[in-house]
Amino acid sequence: MTMSYKYYFICAVSLIFIASCAKKKEEDQLSSVSPISTIDGSWSTSCENGAGVQQVFTNAGASYSTITANYYYDSGCSHLAYTMDIVQSYVVSNWQTEDARQVGDINWTYIHVYITPKDSQVAAAMNSSALCGITGWSGGVSITVDGLTCGSITLPTAGTVEYDMIQYTLNSTLKDQGFTPGDLSYGLSDANHDGTSPSSRPVQSNSSLRMQKRN
């Protein structure tokens, strides 16, 4: 796999409905530099084309993160169909401040991946297709899918480590690269930087999945 589990799972997997990752609008330039603790709290993309992503960090530097991908029946994101939750522990290191960004290494250790159909209609569709090899889906009930193949994607098992980078954009200098002030983003994976080992850690940030802080 030449893309991080996190990005591939959220952006490329459409289990029942077609969904795409959201794009952020330009925001005003930030006036101050934030310390590493600024990543604590809740972040999200906007919800567009029936999909949106939320991420909650606790105790920045060495603790836990939950990424929730929300998928909707409608492009206006008013009727939730199902969610995917990725629970990880993480450690941030080598944090440094540059002219336009703060950047560092982040190691993710996967704990669990859950899928939750939000109603009986979605559960029935998942059961009909035996999503992830499971035929016992029920509306409102989460099922752990660690290590299972869901569609064309084999999900990580508990304990899998991904070696990534993390970037916090400080000002509009990186606008031409697709970043706006306040964006939190991760590494861009390719064949040589797929995050499967420290030596294959991504070295460029991915502008396709950018979040803004919500609290």
PDB file of C-alpha atoms in Angstrom:
ATOM      1  CA  MET A   1       0.000   0.000   0.000  1.00  0.00           C
ATOM      2  CA  THR A   2       1.493   3.331  -1.032  1.00  0.00           C
ATOM      3  CA  MET A   3      -0.848   5.544   0.946  1.00  0.00           C
ATOM      4  CA  SER A   4      -1.275   5.752   4.707  1.00  0.00           C
ATOM      5  CA  TYR A   5      -4.032   3.608   6.203  1.00  0.00           C
ATOM      6  CA  LYS A   6      -5.561   6.733   7.646  1.00  0.00           C
ATOM      7  CA  TYR A   7      -5.865   8.687   4.403  1.00  0.00           C
ATOM      8  CA  TYR A   8      -6.712   5.666   2.255  1.00  0.00           C
ATOM      9  CA  PHE A   9      -9.404   4.480   4.633  1.00  0.00           C
ATOM     10  CA  ILE A  10     -11.064   7.870   4.966  1.00  0.00           C
ATOM     11  CA  CYS A  11     -10.764   9.151   1.410  1.00  0.00           C
ATOM     12  CA  ALA A  12     -10.704   6.138  -0.886  1.00  0.00           C
ATOM     13  CA  VAL A  13     -13.118   3.705   0.739  1.00  0.00           C
ATOM     14  CA  SER A  14     -16.761   4.205  -0.172  1.00  0.00           C
ATOM     15  CA  LEU A  15     -18.495   1.307   1.525  1.00  0.00           C
ATOM     16  CA  ILE A  16     -22.090   1.913   0.496  1.00  0.00           C
ATOM     17  CA  PHE A  17     -22.279   5.460  -0.839  1.00  0.00           C
ATOM     18  CA  ILE A  18     -19.974   7.617  -2.965  1.00  0.00           C
ATOM     19  CA  ALA A  19     -18.135  10.133  -0.786  1.00  0.00           C
ATOM     20  CA  SER A  20     -15.128  12.390  -1.156  1.00  0.00           C
ATOM     21  CA  CYS A  21     -12.817  14.237   1.198  1.00  0.00           C
ATOM     22  CA  ALA A  22     -13.732  17.827   1.887  1.00  0.00           C
ATOM     23  CA  LYS A  23     -11.804  20.901   0.820  1.00  0.00           C
ATOM     24  CA  LYS A  24     -11.349  23.884   3.076  1.00  0.00           C
ATOM     25  CA  LYS A  25     -11.983  27.514   2.188  1.00  0.00           C
ATOM     26  CA  GLU A  26      -9.311  30.168   2.551  1.00  0.00           C
ATOM     27  CA  GLU A  27      -9.144  31.690   6.033  1.00  0.00           C
ATOM     28  CA  ASP A  28      -7.464  34.771   7.432  1.00  0.00           C
ATOM     29  CA  GLN A  29      -3.758  34.670   8.246  1.00  0.00           C
ATOM     30  CA  LEU A  30      -2.996  33.623  11.813  1.00  0.00           C
ATOM     31  CA  SER A  31      -1.328  36.219  13.977  1.00  0.00           C
ATOM     32  CA  SER A  32       0.479  33.965  16.446  1.00  0.00           C
ATOM     33  CA  VAL A  33       2.591  30.815  16.571  1.00  0.00           C
ATOM     34  CA  SER A  34       0.979  27.947  18.461  1.00  0.00           C
ATOM     35  CA  PRO A  35       2.956  25.491  20.619  1.00  0.00           C
ATOM     36  CA  ILE A  36       2.697  21.753  20.097  1.00  0.00           C
ATOM     37  CA  SER A  37      -0.127  21.591  22.664  1.00  0.00           C
ATOM     38  CA  THR A  38      -2.340  23.363  20.137  1.00  0.00           C
ATOM     39  CA  ILE A  39      -3.157  20.028  18.517  1.00  0.00           C
ATOM     40  CA  ASP A  40      -5.080  18.982  21.632  1.00  0.00           C
ATOM     41  CA  GLY A  41      -8.819  19.174  21.059  1.00  0.00           C
ATOM     42  CA  SER A  42     -11.241  18.665  18.200  1.00  0.00           C
ATOM     43  CA  TRP A  43     -10.482  19.179  14.507  1.00  0.00           C
ATOM     44  CA  SER A  44     -12.587  18.627  11.412  1.00  0.00           C
ATOM     45  CA  THR A  45     -12.964  19.160   7.714  1.00  0.00           C
ATOM     46  CA  SER A  46     -16.070  20.773   6.339  1.00  0.00           C
ATOM     47  CA  CYS A  47     -18.707  18.311   5.159  1.00  0.00           C
ATOM     48  CA  GLU A  48     -19.038  18.252   1.387  1.00  0.00           C
ATOM     49  CA  ASN A  49     -20.375  15.749  -1.139  1.00  0.00           C
ATOM     50  CA  GLY A  50     -21.759  13.586   1.630  1.00  0.00           C
ATOM     51  CA  ALA A  51     -18.602  13.131   3.705  1.00  0.00           C
ATOM     52  CA  GLY A  52     -16.731  14.835   6.517  1.00  0.00           C
ATOM     53  CA  VAL A  53     -13.917  13.974   8.916  1.00  0.00           C
ATOM     54  CA  GLN A  54     -13.461  14.760  12.602  1.00  0.00           C
ATOM     55  CA  GLN A  55     -10.412  14.082  14.772  1.00  0.00           C
ATOM     56  CA  VAL A  56     -10.029  14.474  18.527  1.00  0.00           C
ATOM     57  CA  PHE A  57      -6.599  14.590  20.203  1.00  0.00           C
ATOM     58  CA  THR A  58      -5.952  14.254  23.923  1.00  0.00           C
ATOM     59  CA  ASN A  59      -2.694  15.157  25.690  1.00  0.00           C
ATOM     60  CA  ALA A  60      -0.637  16.237  22.683  1.00  0.00           C
ATOM     61  CA  GLY A  61       2.754  14.568  22.485  1.00  0.00           C
ATOM     62  CA  ALA A  62       2.005  11.069  23.768  1.00  0.00           C
ATOM     63  CA  SER A  63      -1.595   9.982  24.069  1.00  0.00           C
ATOM     64  CA  TYR A  64      -4.701   9.117  22.030  1.00  0.00           C
ATOM     65  CA  SER A  65      -6.555  10.180  18.917  1.00  0.00           C
ATOM     66  CA  THR A  66      -9.900   9.182  17.432  1.00  0.00           C
ATOM     67  CA  ILE A  67     -10.601   9.896  13.768  1.00  0.00           C
ATOM     68  CA  THR A  68     -14.263   9.692  12.772  1.00  0.00           C
ATOM     69  CA  ALA A  69     -15.257   9.667   9.114  1.00  0.00           C
ATOM     70  CA  ASN A  70     -18.947  10.540   8.713  1.00  0.00           C
ATOM     71  CA  TYR A  71     -20.795   9.440   5.575  1.00  0.00           C
ATOM     72  CA  TYR A  72     -24.240  10.767   4.691  1.00  0.00           C
ATOM     73  CA  TYR A  73     -27.132   9.774   2.461  1.00  0.00           C
ATOM     74  CA  ASP A  74     -27.149  13.236   0.906  1.00  0.00           C
ATOM     75  CA  SER A  75     -24.548  15.644  -0.449  1.00  0.00           C
ATOM     76  CA  GLY A  76     -25.799  18.306   1.970  1.00  0.00           C
ATOM     77  CA  CYS A  77     -24.719  16.166   4.941  1.00  0.00           C
ATOM     78  CA  SER A  78     -28.045  16.247   6.777  1.00  0.00           C
ATOM     79  CA  HIS A  79     -28.813  12.509   7.109  1.00  0.00           C
ATOM     80  CA  LEU A  80     -25.996  10.400   8.569  1.00  0.00           C
ATOM     81  CA  ALA A  81     -25.682   6.913   7.060  1.00  0.00           C
ATOM     82  CA  TYR A  82     -22.637   5.352   8.736  1.00  0.00           C
ATOM     83  CA  THR A  83     -19.397   6.202  10.504  1.00  0.00           C
ATOM     84  CA  MET A  84     -15.885   4.792  10.624  1.00  0.00           C
ATOM     85  CA  ASP A  85     -13.795   5.357  13.751  1.00  0.00           C
ATOM     86  CA  ILE A  86     -10.031   4.867  13.926  1.00  0.00           C
ATOM     87  CA  VAL A  87      -8.672   4.797  17.489  1.00  0.00           C
ATOM     88  CA  GLN A  88      -4.909   5.232  17.855  1.00  0.00           C
ATOM     89  CA  SER A  89      -2.238   6.166  20.320  1.00  0.00           C
ATOM     90  CA  TYR A  90       0.379   8.582  19.043  1.00  0.00           C
ATOM     91  CA  VAL A  91       3.718  10.166  19.852  1.00  0.00           C
ATOM     92  CA  VAL A  92       4.926  13.471  18.362  1.00  0.00           C
ATOM     93  CA  SER A  93       8.671  14.168  18.151  1.00  0.00           C
ATOM     94  CA  ASN A  94      11.180  16.440  16.391  1.00  0.00           C
ATOM     95  CA  TRP A  95       8.711  19.344  16.524  1.00  0.00           C
ATOM     96  CA  GLN A  96      10.079  22.536  14.990  1.00  0.00           C
ATOM     97  CA  THR A  97       8.835  25.926  13.876  1.00  0.00           C
ATOM     98  CA  GLU A  98       9.607  27.243  10.407  1.00  0.00           C
ATOM     99  CA  ASP A  99       8.545  30.471   8.689  1.00  0.00           C
ATOM    100  CA  ALA A 100       5.236  29.122   7.415  1.00  0.00           C
ATOM    101  CA  ARG A 101       4.536  26.058   9.515  1.00  0.00           C
ATOM    102  CA  GLN A 102       5.172  23.913  12.542  1.00  0.00           C
ATOM    103  CA  VAL A 103       6.149  20.381  11.592  1.00  0.00           C
ATOM    104  CA  GLY A 104       7.216  17.165  13.269  1.00  0.00           C
ATOM    105  CA  ASP A 105       7.191  13.379  13.189  1.00  0.00           C
ATOM    106  CA  ILE A 106       4.163  11.474  14.451  1.00  0.00           C
ATOM    107  CA  ASN A 107       3.979   7.726  15.062  1.00  0.00           C
ATOM    108  CA  TRP A 108       0.487   6.220  15.116  1.00  0.00           C
ATOM    109  CA  THR A 109      -0.206   2.877  16.811  1.00  0.00           C
ATOM    110  CA  TYR A 110      -3.563   1.441  15.790  1.00  0.00           C
ATOM    111  CA  ILE A 111      -5.817   0.237  18.596  1.00  0.00           C
ATOM    112  CA  HIS A 112      -9.150  -0.450  16.877  1.00  0.00           C
ATOM    113  CA  VAL A 113     -11.151   0.410  13.762  1.00  0.00           C
ATOM    114  CA  TYR A 114     -14.951   0.446  14.044  1.00  0.00           C
ATOM    115  CA  ILE A 115     -17.765   0.764  11.522  1.00  0.00           C
ATOM    116  CA  THR A 116     -21.242   1.795  12.677  1.00  0.00           C
ATOM    117  CA  PRO A 117     -24.315   1.755  10.398  1.00  0.00           C
ATOM    118  CA  LYS A 118     -26.666   4.417  11.701  1.00  0.00           C
ATOM    119  CA  ASP A 119     -29.970   2.798  10.744  1.00  0.00           C
ATOM    120  CA  SER A 120     -31.491  -0.491   9.626  1.00  0.00           C
ATOM    121  CA  GLN A 121     -31.455   0.459   5.935  1.00  0.00           C
ATOM    122  CA  VAL A 122     -27.684   0.884   5.889  1.00  0.00           C
ATOM    123  CA  ALA A 123     -27.226  -2.238   8.014  1.00  0.00           C
ATOM    124  CA  ALA A 124     -29.313  -4.240   5.534  1.00  0.00           C
ATOM    125  CA  ALA A 125     -27.174  -3.018   2.633  1.00  0.00           C
ATOM    126  CA  MET A 126     -23.997  -3.958   4.516  1.00  0.00           C
ATOM    127  CA  ASN A 127     -25.408  -7.398   5.312  1.00  0.00           C
ATOM    128  CA  SER A 128     -26.468  -7.919   1.698  1.00  0.00           C
ATOM    129  CA  SER A 129     -22.917  -7.271   0.498  1.00  0.00           C
ATOM    130  CA  ALA A 130     -21.344  -9.062   3.497  1.00  0.00           C
ATOM    131  CA  LEU A 131     -19.219  -5.994   4.094  1.00  0.00           C
ATOM    132  CA  CYS A 132     -15.890  -6.961   5.694  1.00  0.00           C
ATOM    133  CA  GLY A 133     -17.123 -10.568   5.568  1.00  0.00           C
ATOM    134  CA  ILE A 134     -19.761  -9.733   8.187  1.00  0.00           C
ATOM    135  CA  THR A 135     -23.497 -10.392   7.879  1.00  0.00           C
ATOM    136  CA  GLY A 136     -24.499  -9.370  11.400  1.00  0.00           C
ATOM    137  CA  TRP A 137     -24.663  -5.590  10.975  1.00  0.00           C
ATOM    138  CA  SER A 138     -27.366  -3.796  12.989  1.00  0.00           C
ATOM    139  CA  GLY A 139     -28.384  -0.161  12.997  1.00  0.00           C
ATOM    140  CA  GLY A 140     -26.608   1.816  15.707  1.00  0.00           C
ATOM    141  CA  VAL A 141     -24.251  -1.037  16.649  1.00  0.00           C
ATOM    142  CA  SER A 142     -20.484  -0.666  16.164  1.00  0.00           C
ATOM    143  CA  ILE A 143     -18.425  -3.633  14.983  1.00  0.00           C
ATOM    144  CA  THR A 144     -14.635  -3.887  15.230  1.00  0.00           C
ATOM    145  CA  VAL A 145     -13.073  -4.545  11.820  1.00  0.00           C
ATOM    146  CA  ASP A 146      -9.365  -4.720  12.718  1.00  0.00           C
ATOM    147  CA  GLY A 147      -7.413  -6.642  10.087  1.00  0.00           C
ATOM    148  CA  LEU A 148     -10.476  -7.385   7.949  1.00  0.00           C
ATOM    149  CA  THR A 149     -10.816  -6.753   4.221  1.00  0.00           C
ATOM    150  CA  CYS A 150     -13.628  -4.286   3.559  1.00  0.00           C
ATOM    151  CA  GLY A 151     -14.240  -3.780  -0.129  1.00  0.00           C
ATOM    152  CA  SER A 152     -10.750  -3.633  -1.630  1.00  0.00           C
ATOM    153  CA  ILE A 153      -9.073  -2.410   1.570  1.00  0.00           C
ATOM    154  CA  THR A 154      -7.413  -4.586   4.205  1.00  0.00           C
ATOM    155  CA  LEU A 155      -7.548  -2.648   7.456  1.00  0.00           C
ATOM    156  CA  PRO A 156      -4.686  -2.530   9.983  1.00  0.00           C
ATOM    157  CA  THR A 157      -4.578  -4.912  12.906  1.00  0.00           C
ATOM    158  CA  ALA A 158      -4.261  -3.712  16.492  1.00  0.00           C
ATOM    159  CA  GLY A 159      -0.654  -2.784  17.218  1.00  0.00           C
ATOM    160  CA  THR A 160       0.204  -1.749  13.648  1.00  0.00           C
ATOM    161  CA  VAL A 161       2.502   1.298  13.689  1.00  0.00           C
ATOM    162  CA  GLU A 162       2.406   3.968  10.991  1.00  0.00           C
ATOM    163  CA  TYR A 163       5.283   6.452  10.710  1.00  0.00           C
ATOM    164  CA  ASP A 164       3.914   9.791   9.567  1.00  0.00           C
ATOM    165  CA  MET A 165       4.543  13.531   9.642  1.00  0.00           C
ATOM    166  CA  ILE A 166       2.280  16.259  11.011  1.00  0.00           C
ATOM    167  CA  GLN A 167       2.085  19.880   9.864  1.00  0.00           C
ATOM    168  CA  TYR A 168       0.350  22.941  11.302  1.00  0.00           C
ATOM    169  CA  THR A 169       0.170  25.837   8.817  1.00  0.00           C
ATOM    170  CA  LEU A 170       0.920  29.238  10.343  1.00  0.00           C
ATOM    171  CA  ASN A 171       0.265  31.710   7.523  1.00  0.00           C
ATOM    172  CA  SER A 172      -0.644  32.060   3.845  1.00  0.00           C
ATOM    173  CA  THR A 173       2.877  31.421   2.502  1.00  0.00           C
ATOM    174  CA  LEU A 174       1.933  27.841   1.569  1.00  0.00           C
ATOM    175  CA  LYS A 175      -1.250  28.856  -0.263  1.00  0.00           C
ATOM    176  CA  ASP A 176       0.156  27.781  -3.636  1.00  0.00           C
ATOM    177  CA  GLN A 177       0.692  24.294  -2.170  1.00  0.00           C
ATOM    178  CA  GLY A 178      -2.956  24.079  -1.121  1.00  0.00           C
ATOM    179  CA  PHE A 179      -2.634  25.007   2.568  1.00  0.00           C
ATOM    180  CA  THR A 180      -4.412  27.781   4.468  1.00  0.00           C
ATOM    181  CA  PRO A 181      -3.617  29.261   7.907  1.00  0.00           C
ATOM    182  CA  GLY A 182      -4.680  26.943  10.726  1.00  0.00           C
ATOM    183  CA  ASP A 183      -4.634  23.757   8.634  1.00  0.00           C
ATOM    184  CA  LEU A 184      -3.575  20.537  10.340  1.00  0.00           C
ATOM    185  CA  SER A 185      -2.354  17.959   7.832  1.00  0.00           C
ATOM    186  CA  TYR A 186      -0.352  14.749   7.546  1.00  0.00           C
ATOM    187  CA  GLY A 187       2.175  13.177   5.201  1.00  0.00           C
ATOM    188  CA  LEU A 188       1.849  12.540   1.479  1.00  0.00           C
ATOM    189  CA  SER A 189       2.580   8.872   0.837  1.00  0.00           C
ATOM    190  CA  ASP A 190       4.185   7.354  -2.234  1.00  0.00           C
ATOM    191  CA  ALA A 191       6.044   4.154  -3.097  1.00  0.00           C
ATOM    192  CA  ASN A 192       9.142   5.270  -1.181  1.00  0.00           C
ATOM    193  CA  HIS A 193       7.335   7.024   1.670  1.00  0.00           C
ATOM    194  CA  ASP A 194       4.476   4.740   2.693  1.00  0.00           C
ATOM    195  CA  GLY A 195       4.948   5.057   6.460  1.00  0.00           C
ATOM    196  CA  THR A 196       5.598   1.378   7.090  1.00  0.00           C
ATOM    197  CA  SER A 197       8.996   2.053   8.706  1.00  0.00           C
ATOM    198  CA  PRO A 198      10.896   5.047  10.118  1.00  0.00           C
ATOM    199  CA  SER A 199      12.990   5.217   6.948  1.00  0.00           C
ATOM    200  CA  SER A 200       9.858   5.379   4.768  1.00  0.00           C
ATOM    201  CA  ARG A 201       8.209   8.209   6.694  1.00  0.00           C
ATOM    202  CA  PRO A 202       6.565  10.798   4.361  1.00  0.00           C
ATOM    203  CA  VAL A 203       8.539  14.014   3.948  1.00  0.00           C
ATOM    204  CA  GLN A 204       5.890  16.197   2.270  1.00  0.00           C
ATOM    205  CA  SER A 205       2.515  17.200   3.668  1.00  0.00           C
ATOM    206  CA  ASN A 206      -0.713  16.129   1.962  1.00  0.00           C
ATOM    207  CA  SER A 207      -3.077  18.987   1.097  1.00  0.00           C
ATOM    208  CA  SER A 208      -5.955  16.621   0.236  1.00  0.00           C
ATOM    209  CA  LEU A 209      -7.004  16.094   3.860  1.00  0.00           C
ATOM    210  CA  ARG A 210      -6.774  19.314   5.874  1.00  0.00           C
ATOM    211  CA  MET A 211      -8.549  20.019   9.161  1.00  0.00           C
ATOM    212  CA  GLN A 212      -9.266  23.152  11.169  1.00  0.00           C
ATOM    213  CA  LYS A 213      -9.559  23.319  14.955  1.00  0.00           C
ATOM    214  CA  ARG A 214     -13.087  23.466  16.379  1.00  0.00           C
ATOM    215  CA  ASN A 215     -12.330  24.065  20.070  1.00  0.00           C
TER     216      ASN A 215
END
